[in-house]
Coordinates of C-alpha atoms and ligand atoms in Angstrom, one line a residue:
X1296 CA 22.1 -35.2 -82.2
X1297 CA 21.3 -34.7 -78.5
X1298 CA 22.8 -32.0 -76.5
X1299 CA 26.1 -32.5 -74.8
X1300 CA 25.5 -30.8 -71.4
X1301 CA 29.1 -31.1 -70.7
X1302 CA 29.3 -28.3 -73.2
X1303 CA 27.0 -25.9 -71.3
X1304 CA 28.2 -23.5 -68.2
X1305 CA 25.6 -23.4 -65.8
X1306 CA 24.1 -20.1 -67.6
X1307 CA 23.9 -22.3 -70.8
X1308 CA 22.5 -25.4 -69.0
X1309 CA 19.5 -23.2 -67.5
X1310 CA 18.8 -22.2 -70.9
X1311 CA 19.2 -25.5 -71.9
X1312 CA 16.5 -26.4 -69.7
X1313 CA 14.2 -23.2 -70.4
X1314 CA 14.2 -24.7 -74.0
X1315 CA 12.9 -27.9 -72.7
X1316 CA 10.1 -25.9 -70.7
X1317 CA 11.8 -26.3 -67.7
X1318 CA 12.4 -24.1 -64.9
X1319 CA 16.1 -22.6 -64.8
X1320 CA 16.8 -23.6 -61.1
X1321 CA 16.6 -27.5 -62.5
X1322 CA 20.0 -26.6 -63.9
X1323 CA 21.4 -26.0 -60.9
X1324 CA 20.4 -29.8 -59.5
X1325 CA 21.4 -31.5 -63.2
X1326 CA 24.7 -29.3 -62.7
X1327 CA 25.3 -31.1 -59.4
X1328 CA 24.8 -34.1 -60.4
X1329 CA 27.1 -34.2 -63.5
X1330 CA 29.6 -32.3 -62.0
X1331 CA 30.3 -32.7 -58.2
X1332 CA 28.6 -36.5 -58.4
X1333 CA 30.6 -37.7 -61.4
X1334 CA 26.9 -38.9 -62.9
X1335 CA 25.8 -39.3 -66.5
X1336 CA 23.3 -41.8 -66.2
X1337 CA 19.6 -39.6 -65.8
X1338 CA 18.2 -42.1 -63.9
X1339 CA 20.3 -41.6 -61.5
X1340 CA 19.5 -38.2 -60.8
X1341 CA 16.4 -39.4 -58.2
X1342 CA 15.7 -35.9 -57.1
X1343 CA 14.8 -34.7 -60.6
X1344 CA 11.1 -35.5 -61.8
X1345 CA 10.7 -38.4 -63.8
X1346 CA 9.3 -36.2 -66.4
X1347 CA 12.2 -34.3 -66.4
X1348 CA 14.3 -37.7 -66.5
X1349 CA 12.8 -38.9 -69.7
X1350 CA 12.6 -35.2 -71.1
X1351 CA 16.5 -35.5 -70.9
X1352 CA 17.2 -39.2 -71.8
X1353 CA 15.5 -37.8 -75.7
X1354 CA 17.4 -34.6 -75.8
X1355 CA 20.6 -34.8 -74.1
X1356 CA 24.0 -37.1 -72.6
X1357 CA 26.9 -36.3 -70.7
X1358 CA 29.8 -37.1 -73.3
X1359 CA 32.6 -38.5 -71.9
X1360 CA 35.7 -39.1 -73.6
X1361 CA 37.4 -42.6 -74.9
X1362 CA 40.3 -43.1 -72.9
X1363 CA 43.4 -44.5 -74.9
X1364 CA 45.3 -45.1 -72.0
X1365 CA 46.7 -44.6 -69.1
X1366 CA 50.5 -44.6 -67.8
X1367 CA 51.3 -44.0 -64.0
X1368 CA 54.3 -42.6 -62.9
X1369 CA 56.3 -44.1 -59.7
X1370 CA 55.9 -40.2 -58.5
X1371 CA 52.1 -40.5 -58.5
X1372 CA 51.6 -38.4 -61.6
X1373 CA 48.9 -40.0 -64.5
X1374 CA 49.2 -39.1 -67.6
X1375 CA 45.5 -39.9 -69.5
X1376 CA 45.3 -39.9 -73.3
X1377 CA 42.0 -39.3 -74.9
X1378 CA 40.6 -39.8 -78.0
X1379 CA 38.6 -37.1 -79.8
X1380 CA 38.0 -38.9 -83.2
X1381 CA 39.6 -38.6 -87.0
X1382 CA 43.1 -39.7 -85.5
X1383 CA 43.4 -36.9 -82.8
X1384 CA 44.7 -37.8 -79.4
X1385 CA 44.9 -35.6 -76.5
X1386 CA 46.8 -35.6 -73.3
X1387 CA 45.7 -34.6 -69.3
X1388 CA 48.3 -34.8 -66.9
X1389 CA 47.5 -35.2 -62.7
X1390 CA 50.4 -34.2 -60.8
X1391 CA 49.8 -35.3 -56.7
X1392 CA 51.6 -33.1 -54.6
X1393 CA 51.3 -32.9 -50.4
X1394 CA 48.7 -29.7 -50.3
X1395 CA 47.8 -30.6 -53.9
X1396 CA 46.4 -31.2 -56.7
X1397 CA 47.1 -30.6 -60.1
X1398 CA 45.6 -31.0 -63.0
X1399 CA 47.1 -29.9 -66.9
X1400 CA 44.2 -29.7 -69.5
X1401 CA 44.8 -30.1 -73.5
X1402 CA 42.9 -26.7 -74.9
X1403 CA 43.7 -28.0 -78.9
X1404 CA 44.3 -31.1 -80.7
X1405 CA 47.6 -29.6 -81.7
X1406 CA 48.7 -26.2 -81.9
X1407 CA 49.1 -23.8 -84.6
X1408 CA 51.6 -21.5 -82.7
X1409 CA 54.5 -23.4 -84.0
X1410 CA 57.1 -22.8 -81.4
X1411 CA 60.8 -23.8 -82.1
X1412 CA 61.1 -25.9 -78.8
X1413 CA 57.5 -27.3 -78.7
X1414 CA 56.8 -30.8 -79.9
X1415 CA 52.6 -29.9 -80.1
X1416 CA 54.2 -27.1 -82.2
X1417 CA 56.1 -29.3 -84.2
X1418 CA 52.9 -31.4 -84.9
X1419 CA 50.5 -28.7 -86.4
X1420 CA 47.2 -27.7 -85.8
X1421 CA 44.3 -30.3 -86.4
X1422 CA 41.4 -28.8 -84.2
X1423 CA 40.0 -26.5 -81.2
X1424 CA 38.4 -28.8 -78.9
X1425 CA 34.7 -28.0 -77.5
X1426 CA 34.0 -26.9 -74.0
X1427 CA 32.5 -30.1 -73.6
X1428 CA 36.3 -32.2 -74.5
X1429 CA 37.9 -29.8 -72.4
X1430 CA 35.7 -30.3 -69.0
X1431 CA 35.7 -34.0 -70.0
X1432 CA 39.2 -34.6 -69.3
X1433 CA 38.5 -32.5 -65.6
X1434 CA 35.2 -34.5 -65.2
X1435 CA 36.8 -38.4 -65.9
X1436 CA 40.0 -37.6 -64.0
X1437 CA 38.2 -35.8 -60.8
X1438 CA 35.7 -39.0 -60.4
X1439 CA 38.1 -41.4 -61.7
X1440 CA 40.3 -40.1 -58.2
X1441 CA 37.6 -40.1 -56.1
X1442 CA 37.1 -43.8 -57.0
X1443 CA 40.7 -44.4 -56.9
X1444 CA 41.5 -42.9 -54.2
X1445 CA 38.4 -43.7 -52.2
X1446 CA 37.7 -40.4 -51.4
X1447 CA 33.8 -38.3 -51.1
X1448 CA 35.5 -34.8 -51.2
X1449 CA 37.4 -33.0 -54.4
X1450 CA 40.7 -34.7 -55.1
X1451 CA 41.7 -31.7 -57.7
X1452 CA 42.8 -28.5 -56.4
X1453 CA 44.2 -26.7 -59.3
X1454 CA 43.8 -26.3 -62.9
X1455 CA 46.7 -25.5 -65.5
X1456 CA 45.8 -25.1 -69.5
X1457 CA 49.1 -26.1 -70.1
X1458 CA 48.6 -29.5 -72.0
X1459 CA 47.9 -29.6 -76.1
X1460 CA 47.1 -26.2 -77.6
X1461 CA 47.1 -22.4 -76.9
X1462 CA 44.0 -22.1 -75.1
X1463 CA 43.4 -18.5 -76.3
X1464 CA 43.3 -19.3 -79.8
X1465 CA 39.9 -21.7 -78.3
X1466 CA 38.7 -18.9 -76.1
X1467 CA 34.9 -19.3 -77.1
X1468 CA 35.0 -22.7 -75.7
X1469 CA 37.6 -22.0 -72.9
X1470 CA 35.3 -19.6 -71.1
X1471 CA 32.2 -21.2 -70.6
X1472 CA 34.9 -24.2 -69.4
X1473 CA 36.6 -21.6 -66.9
X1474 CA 33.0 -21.1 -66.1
X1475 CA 32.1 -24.4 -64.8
X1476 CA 35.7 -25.3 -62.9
X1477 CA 34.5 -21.9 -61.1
X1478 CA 31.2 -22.9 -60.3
X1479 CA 30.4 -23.8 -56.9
X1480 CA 27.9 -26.0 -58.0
X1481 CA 30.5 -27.5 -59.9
X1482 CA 34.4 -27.8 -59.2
X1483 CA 34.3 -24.5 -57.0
X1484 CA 37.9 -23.7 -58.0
X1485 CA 39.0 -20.5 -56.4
X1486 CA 40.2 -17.9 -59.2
X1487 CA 43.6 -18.3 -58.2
X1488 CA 44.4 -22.1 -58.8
X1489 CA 42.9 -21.8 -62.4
X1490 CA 45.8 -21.2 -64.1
X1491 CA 45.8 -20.0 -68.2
X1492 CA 49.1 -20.5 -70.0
X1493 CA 49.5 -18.2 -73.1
X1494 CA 52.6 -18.0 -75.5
X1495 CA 50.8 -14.0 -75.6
X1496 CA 47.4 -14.0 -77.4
X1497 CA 47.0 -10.0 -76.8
X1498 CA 43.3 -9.9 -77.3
X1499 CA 42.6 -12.3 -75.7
X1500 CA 44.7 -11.6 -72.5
X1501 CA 42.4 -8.2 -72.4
X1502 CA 39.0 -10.1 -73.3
X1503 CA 39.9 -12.4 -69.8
X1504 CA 40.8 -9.8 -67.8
X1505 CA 37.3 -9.1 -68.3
X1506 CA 35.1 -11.8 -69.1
X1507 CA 37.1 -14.1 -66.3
X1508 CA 40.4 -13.4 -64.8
X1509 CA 42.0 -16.1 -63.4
X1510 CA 45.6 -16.5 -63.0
X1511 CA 47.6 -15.9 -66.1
X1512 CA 50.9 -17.8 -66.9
X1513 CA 53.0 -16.3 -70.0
X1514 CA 55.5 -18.4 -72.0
X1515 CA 57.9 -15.6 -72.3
X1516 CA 61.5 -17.6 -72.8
X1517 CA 63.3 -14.6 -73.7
X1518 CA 64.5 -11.6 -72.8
X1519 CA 64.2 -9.6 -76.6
X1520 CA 62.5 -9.7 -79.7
X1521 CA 64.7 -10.7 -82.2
X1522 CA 65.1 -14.0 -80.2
X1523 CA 61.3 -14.2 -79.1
X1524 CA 60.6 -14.0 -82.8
X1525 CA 62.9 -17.0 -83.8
X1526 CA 61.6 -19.1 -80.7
X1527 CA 57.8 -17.9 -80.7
X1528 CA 56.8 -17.0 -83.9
X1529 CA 53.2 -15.4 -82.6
X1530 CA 56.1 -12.7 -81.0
X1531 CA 55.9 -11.2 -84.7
X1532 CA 52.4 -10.4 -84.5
X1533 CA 52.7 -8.9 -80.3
X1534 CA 56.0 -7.6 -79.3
X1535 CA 57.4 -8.5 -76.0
X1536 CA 56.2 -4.7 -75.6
X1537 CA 52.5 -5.3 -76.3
X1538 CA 52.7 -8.5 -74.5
X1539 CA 54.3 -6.8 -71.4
X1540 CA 51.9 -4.0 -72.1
X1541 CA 48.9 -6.6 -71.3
X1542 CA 50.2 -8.0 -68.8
X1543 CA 50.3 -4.7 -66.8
X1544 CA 46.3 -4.2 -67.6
X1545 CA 45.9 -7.9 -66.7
X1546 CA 47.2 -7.4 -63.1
X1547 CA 44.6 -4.9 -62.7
X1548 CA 42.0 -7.6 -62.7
X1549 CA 43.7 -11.0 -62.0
X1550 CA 43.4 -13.1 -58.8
X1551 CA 46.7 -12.5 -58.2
X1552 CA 49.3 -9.7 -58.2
X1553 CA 51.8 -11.0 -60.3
X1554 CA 52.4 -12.8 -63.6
X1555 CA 53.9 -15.9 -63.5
X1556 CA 56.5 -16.2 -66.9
X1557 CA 57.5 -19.4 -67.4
X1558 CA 60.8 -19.4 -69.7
X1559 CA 61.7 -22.7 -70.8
X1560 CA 65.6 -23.4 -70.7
X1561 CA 67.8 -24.4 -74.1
X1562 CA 71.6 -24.6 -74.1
X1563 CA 73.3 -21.7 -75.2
X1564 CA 70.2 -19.8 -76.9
X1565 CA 68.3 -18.1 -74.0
X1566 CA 70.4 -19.6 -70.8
X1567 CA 73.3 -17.1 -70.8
X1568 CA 74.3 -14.9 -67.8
X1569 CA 73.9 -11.7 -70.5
X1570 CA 70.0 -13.0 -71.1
X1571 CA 69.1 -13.6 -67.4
X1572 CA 70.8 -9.5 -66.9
X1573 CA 68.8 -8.4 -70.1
X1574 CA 65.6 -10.1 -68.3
X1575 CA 66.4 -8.3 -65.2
X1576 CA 66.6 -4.5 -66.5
X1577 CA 62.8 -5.7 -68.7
X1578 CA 60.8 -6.8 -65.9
X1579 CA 62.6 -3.7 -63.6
X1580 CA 62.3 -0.5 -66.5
X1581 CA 59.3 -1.5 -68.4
X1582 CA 56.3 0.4 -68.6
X1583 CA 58.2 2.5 -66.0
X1584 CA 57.3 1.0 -62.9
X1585 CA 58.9 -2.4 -63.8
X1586 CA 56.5 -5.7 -64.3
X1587 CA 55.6 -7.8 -61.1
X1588 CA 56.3 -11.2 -61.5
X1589 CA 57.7 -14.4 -61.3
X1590 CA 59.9 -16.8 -63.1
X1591 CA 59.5 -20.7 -63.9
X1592 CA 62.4 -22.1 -64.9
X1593 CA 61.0 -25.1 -67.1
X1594 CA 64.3 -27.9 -68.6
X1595 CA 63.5 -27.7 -72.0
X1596 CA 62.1 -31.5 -72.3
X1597 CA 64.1 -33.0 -75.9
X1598 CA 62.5 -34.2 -78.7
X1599 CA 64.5 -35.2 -81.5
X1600 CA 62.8 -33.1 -84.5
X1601 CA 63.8 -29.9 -82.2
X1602 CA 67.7 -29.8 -82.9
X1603 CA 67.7 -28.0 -79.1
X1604 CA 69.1 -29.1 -76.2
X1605 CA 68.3 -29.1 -72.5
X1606 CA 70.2 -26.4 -70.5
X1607 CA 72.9 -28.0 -68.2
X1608 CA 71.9 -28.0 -64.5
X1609 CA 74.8 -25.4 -63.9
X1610 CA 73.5 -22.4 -66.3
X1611 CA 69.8 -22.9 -64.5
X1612 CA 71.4 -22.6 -61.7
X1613 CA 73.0 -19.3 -62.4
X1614 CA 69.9 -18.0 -64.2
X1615 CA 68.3 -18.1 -61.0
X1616 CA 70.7 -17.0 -59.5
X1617 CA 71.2 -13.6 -61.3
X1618 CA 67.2 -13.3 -61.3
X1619 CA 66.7 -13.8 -57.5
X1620 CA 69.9 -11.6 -56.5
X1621 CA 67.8 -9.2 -58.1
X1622 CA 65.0 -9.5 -56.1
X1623 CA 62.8 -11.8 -58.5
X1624 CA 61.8 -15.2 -57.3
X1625 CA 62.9 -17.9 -59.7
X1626 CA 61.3 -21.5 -59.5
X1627 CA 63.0 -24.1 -61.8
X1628 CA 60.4 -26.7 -62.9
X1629 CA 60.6 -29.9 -60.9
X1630 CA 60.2 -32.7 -63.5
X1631 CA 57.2 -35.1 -62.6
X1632 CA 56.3 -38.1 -64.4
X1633 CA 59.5 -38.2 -66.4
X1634 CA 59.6 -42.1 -66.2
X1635 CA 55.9 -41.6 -68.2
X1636 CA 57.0 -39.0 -70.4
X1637 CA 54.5 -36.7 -68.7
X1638 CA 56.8 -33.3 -69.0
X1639 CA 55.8 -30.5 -70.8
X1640 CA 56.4 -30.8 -74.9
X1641 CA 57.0 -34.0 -74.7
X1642 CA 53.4 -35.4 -74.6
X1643 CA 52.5 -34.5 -78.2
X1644 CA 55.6 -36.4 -79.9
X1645 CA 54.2 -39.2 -78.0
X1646 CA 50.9 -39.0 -79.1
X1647 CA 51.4 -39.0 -83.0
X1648 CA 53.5 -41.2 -82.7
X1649 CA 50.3 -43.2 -81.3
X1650 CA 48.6 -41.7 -84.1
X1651 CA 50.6 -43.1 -86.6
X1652 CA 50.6 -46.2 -85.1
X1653 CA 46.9 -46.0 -85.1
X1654 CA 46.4 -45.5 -88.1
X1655 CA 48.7 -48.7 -89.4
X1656 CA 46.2 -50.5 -87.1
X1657 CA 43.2 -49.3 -88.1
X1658 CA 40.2 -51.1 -87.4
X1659 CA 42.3 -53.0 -84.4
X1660 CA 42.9 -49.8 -82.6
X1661 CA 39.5 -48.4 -82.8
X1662 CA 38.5 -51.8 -80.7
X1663 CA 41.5 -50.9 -78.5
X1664 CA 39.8 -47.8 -77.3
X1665 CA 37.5 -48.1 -74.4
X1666 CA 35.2 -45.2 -73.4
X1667 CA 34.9 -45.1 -69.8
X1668 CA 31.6 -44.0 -68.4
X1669 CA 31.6 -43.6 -65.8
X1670 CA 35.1 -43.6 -64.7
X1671 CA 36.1 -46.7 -63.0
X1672 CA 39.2 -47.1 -62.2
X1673 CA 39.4 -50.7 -62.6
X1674 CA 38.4 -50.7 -66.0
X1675 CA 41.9 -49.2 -67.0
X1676 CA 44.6 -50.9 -68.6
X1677 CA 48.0 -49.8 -67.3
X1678 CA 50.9 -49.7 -69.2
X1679 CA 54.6 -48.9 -68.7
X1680 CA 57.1 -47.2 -71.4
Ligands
SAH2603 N1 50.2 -22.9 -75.4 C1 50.3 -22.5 -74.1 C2 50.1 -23.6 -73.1 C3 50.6 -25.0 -73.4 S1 52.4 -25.2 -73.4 C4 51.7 -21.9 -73.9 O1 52.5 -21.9 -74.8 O2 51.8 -21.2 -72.8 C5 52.7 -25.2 -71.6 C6 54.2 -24.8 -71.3 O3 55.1 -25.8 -71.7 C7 54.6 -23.5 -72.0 O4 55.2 -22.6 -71.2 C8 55.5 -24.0 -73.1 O5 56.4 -23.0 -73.5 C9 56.2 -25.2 -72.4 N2 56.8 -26.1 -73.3 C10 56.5 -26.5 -74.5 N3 57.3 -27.4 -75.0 C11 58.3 -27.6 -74.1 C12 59.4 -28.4 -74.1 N4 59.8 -29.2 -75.1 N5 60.2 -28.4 -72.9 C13 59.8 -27.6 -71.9 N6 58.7 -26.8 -71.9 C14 58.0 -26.8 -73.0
SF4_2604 FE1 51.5 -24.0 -78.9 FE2 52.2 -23.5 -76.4 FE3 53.5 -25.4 -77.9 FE4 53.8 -22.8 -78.5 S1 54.4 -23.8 -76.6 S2 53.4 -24.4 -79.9 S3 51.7 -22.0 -78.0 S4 51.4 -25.4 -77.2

C-alpha cells in the first residue's frame, strides 16, 4: 500500500519525504501542488525532480474520493455524496453566499452520539473517517469550483465540521486536517472561518484550545440538564456545567470571543418562552461572569423515525425575541438547499436509505460509482429529488 499524502499535514508530508531521503522543503512544493493546484497526477508536478517524480509514483497517490452523486439546489447549494467503501456514504455540503463560501465536512461515517433529533444519530456509528477522507471532500469540492466556476483564486472561504459525525470523537485525524485547511501553502483559512461543531466532547474542547483553536460551535439545545440528558445523551457523561465550564477556558484561546451555541428548535420540548428565560439567566449567571455568546436558531429538519416536530415559525420567533431583548444576538438558521434535502440531520436518512438501496443493487451500484480524479465538473451526473 502506498502512502496517501492526502493523509499527511505539511509536518507529516516533510517527514514523509525525509523517509524517502528527501529534503523536508520538497514538501512544501508537493503540498502546493496537491493542495492549492488541485493536482494528483506526479507528473504533473514539473518543478519537482524527475527522481523525485518516480520516487513518488512507487510510494505514494493523492486518494480522492468516489463521488456518488451530486444534487444542486436552485439556491446554489451542492450537496456531494461520497463513497468511503463497505456500504458507507458520506455527505459535504457548499453553501454560496454573496461574501462567501461555505463548506460543511462529514468528520464520521455515522455518529455514535445518538441524539434524539439527529437522523446520523439515529443511524449509528460505522467508522471515524482518516484525515485523508476528510480533506478529500475539501480537496474535490475546492477544485471541482474552480473548474465550475471558472475561477484561478479560492472559491471556499469557510469550513464548518458540521456534516456526518462528531468530529471530536475523530480528533487524531481532525487535527492534522485542521492543519492543512490552515496552511498557507494549502487552503490558508484564517482561524476564524474554521468552524468545529461539538455536541460537548470536554477533552477534547481543552486538547483544541491547545493543539489548534479555531472557532468552536456547541450544540447546546437546551437550557438544563434533565432535558439535555433526554435530547443529547453525551450530556450524562459532561453536564451543561462542565461543558459551560470549557467553553469559558476555550475563549481564552479561540479566534474569536464568543461561542457560537447552536440550539436546534422542536415543538413544545425546548421552544417555550420559560426555556428561552431559563437560557437567559445560564448564559448571564454562570461561572459568575455570565458566558459570551451567541445563538443559532437551527428548524429542527423532520425525519420520520424522530417522532419530533419542527417548531412553528411563531415560537422561533419569540425565542429570539426573549434572547435578543436580553442582549444576546439570536440568528435563526436560514434553510439552504431544502429542495436537495441538504439541511442539517436530514443528510444521513438520505444516505442509508442510498445504502440500502445499494446494497439491493449490489454489483450494479458499485459500477454506478465514479471516482473523480481529478474533479471535472463535467463528468458529474446531476440529479433532482
Ligand atoms: N456532531 C456535531 C456536528 C454535526 S451536527 C454536533 O452535534 O455539533 C451539526 C448540527 O446540526 C448540530 O448542531 C446538530 O445538533 C444539528 N442537527 C442535527 N440534526 C438536526 C436536525 N434534524 N435538524 C436540525 N438540526 C440538526
Ligand atoms: Fe452526532 Fe452531532 Fe448528530 Fe448528535 S447531532 S448524533 S453529535 S452528528
Amino acid at each position: 500500500m502506498t502512502a496517501n499524502l492526502l493523509d499527511y499535514d505539511l509536518e507529516g508530508l516533510a517527514a514523509f519525504c525525509e523517509r524517502l531521503g528527501e529534503k523536508r522543503f520538497r514538501a512544501t512544493q508537493l503540498f502546493r501542488w496537491i493542495h492549492q493546484k488541485g493536482a494528483h497526477d506526479f507528473d504533473q508536478m514539473s518543478d519537482l525532480a524527475k527522481s523525485l517524480r518516480e520516487k513518488l509514483k512507487v510510494s505514494a497517490h493523492v486518494q480522492a474520493l468516489p463521488v456518488v452523486s451530486q444534487h444542486e439546489s436552485a439556491d446554489g447549494t451542492i450537496k456531494w455524496l461520497f463513497d468511503v467503501g463497505d456500504g458507507n456514504v458520506i455527505e459535504s455540503v457548499f453553501i454560496p453566499e454573496a461574501d462567501r463560501g461555505t463548506l460543511c465536512l462529514s468528520s464520521q461515517a455515522g455518529c455514535a452520539m445518538g441524539c434524539r433529533f439527529c437522523s446520523t444519530g439515529h443511524q449509528g456509528f460505522s467508522r471515524n473517517l482518516t484525515t485523508g477522507e476528510i480533506v478529500a471532500q475539501l480537496w474535490f469540492a475546492e477544485h471541482f469550483l474552480r473548474k465550475k466556476l471558472g475561477r484561478s483564486e479560492r472559491v471556499i472561504s469557510n469550513v464548518v465540521m458540521m456534516g456526518m459525525g462528531e468530529p471530536l470523537q475523530n480528533y487524531g485525524a481532525l487535527l492534522p486536517a485542521l492543519r492543512v485547511m490552515l496552511d498557507d501553502h494549502a487552503y490558508g483559512l484564517s482561524r476564524r472561518r474554521v468552524t468545529v461543531s461539538t455536541s460537548g466532547v470536554v477533552p477534547k474542547i481543552d486538547l483544541l484550545a491547545q493543539d489548534c483553536p479555531v472557532a468552536l460551535a456547541v450544540s447546546l439545545h437546551a437550557p438544563n440538564d434533565a432535558l439535555r440528558d433526554h435530547l443529547v445523551p453525551l450530556n450524562l457523561k459532561y453536564s451543561l456545567s462542565d461543558l459551560l465550564n470549557a467553553c469559558l477556558r476555550y475563549l481564552k484561546h479561540a479566534p474569536r470571543d464568543f461561542i457560537t451555541f447552536e440550539y436546534c428548535m422542536l415543538d413544545g420540548v425546548n421552544d417555550q418562552p420559560e426555556h428561552a428565560e431559563q437560557l437567559v439567566r445560564l448564559m448571564r449567571e454562570f461561572g459568575g461572569t455570565g458566558v459570551p455568546c451567541k445563538f443559532n436558531l437551527i428548524p429542527f429538519n423532520p425525519f420520520p423515525a424522530s417522532g419530533l416536530v419542527r417548531s412553528t415559525p411563531a415560537a422561533v420567533a419569540a425565542f429570539a425575541q426573549i434572547l435578543n431583548s436580553a442582549g444576546f444576538v439570536a440568528t435563526v438558521r436560514k434553510t439552504r438547499g431544502d429542495d436537495i434535502d441538504a439541511a442539517c440531520g436530514q443528510l444521513a436518512g438520505d444516505v442509508k436509505d442510498r445504502t440500502r438501496v445499494g446494497e439491493r443493487m449490489g454489483a450494479q451500484r458499485r459500477i454506478m460509482l465514479k471516482a473523480i480524479v481529478p474533479p471535472n465538473p463535467g463528468d458529474l451526473k446531476h440529479e433532482t429529488i
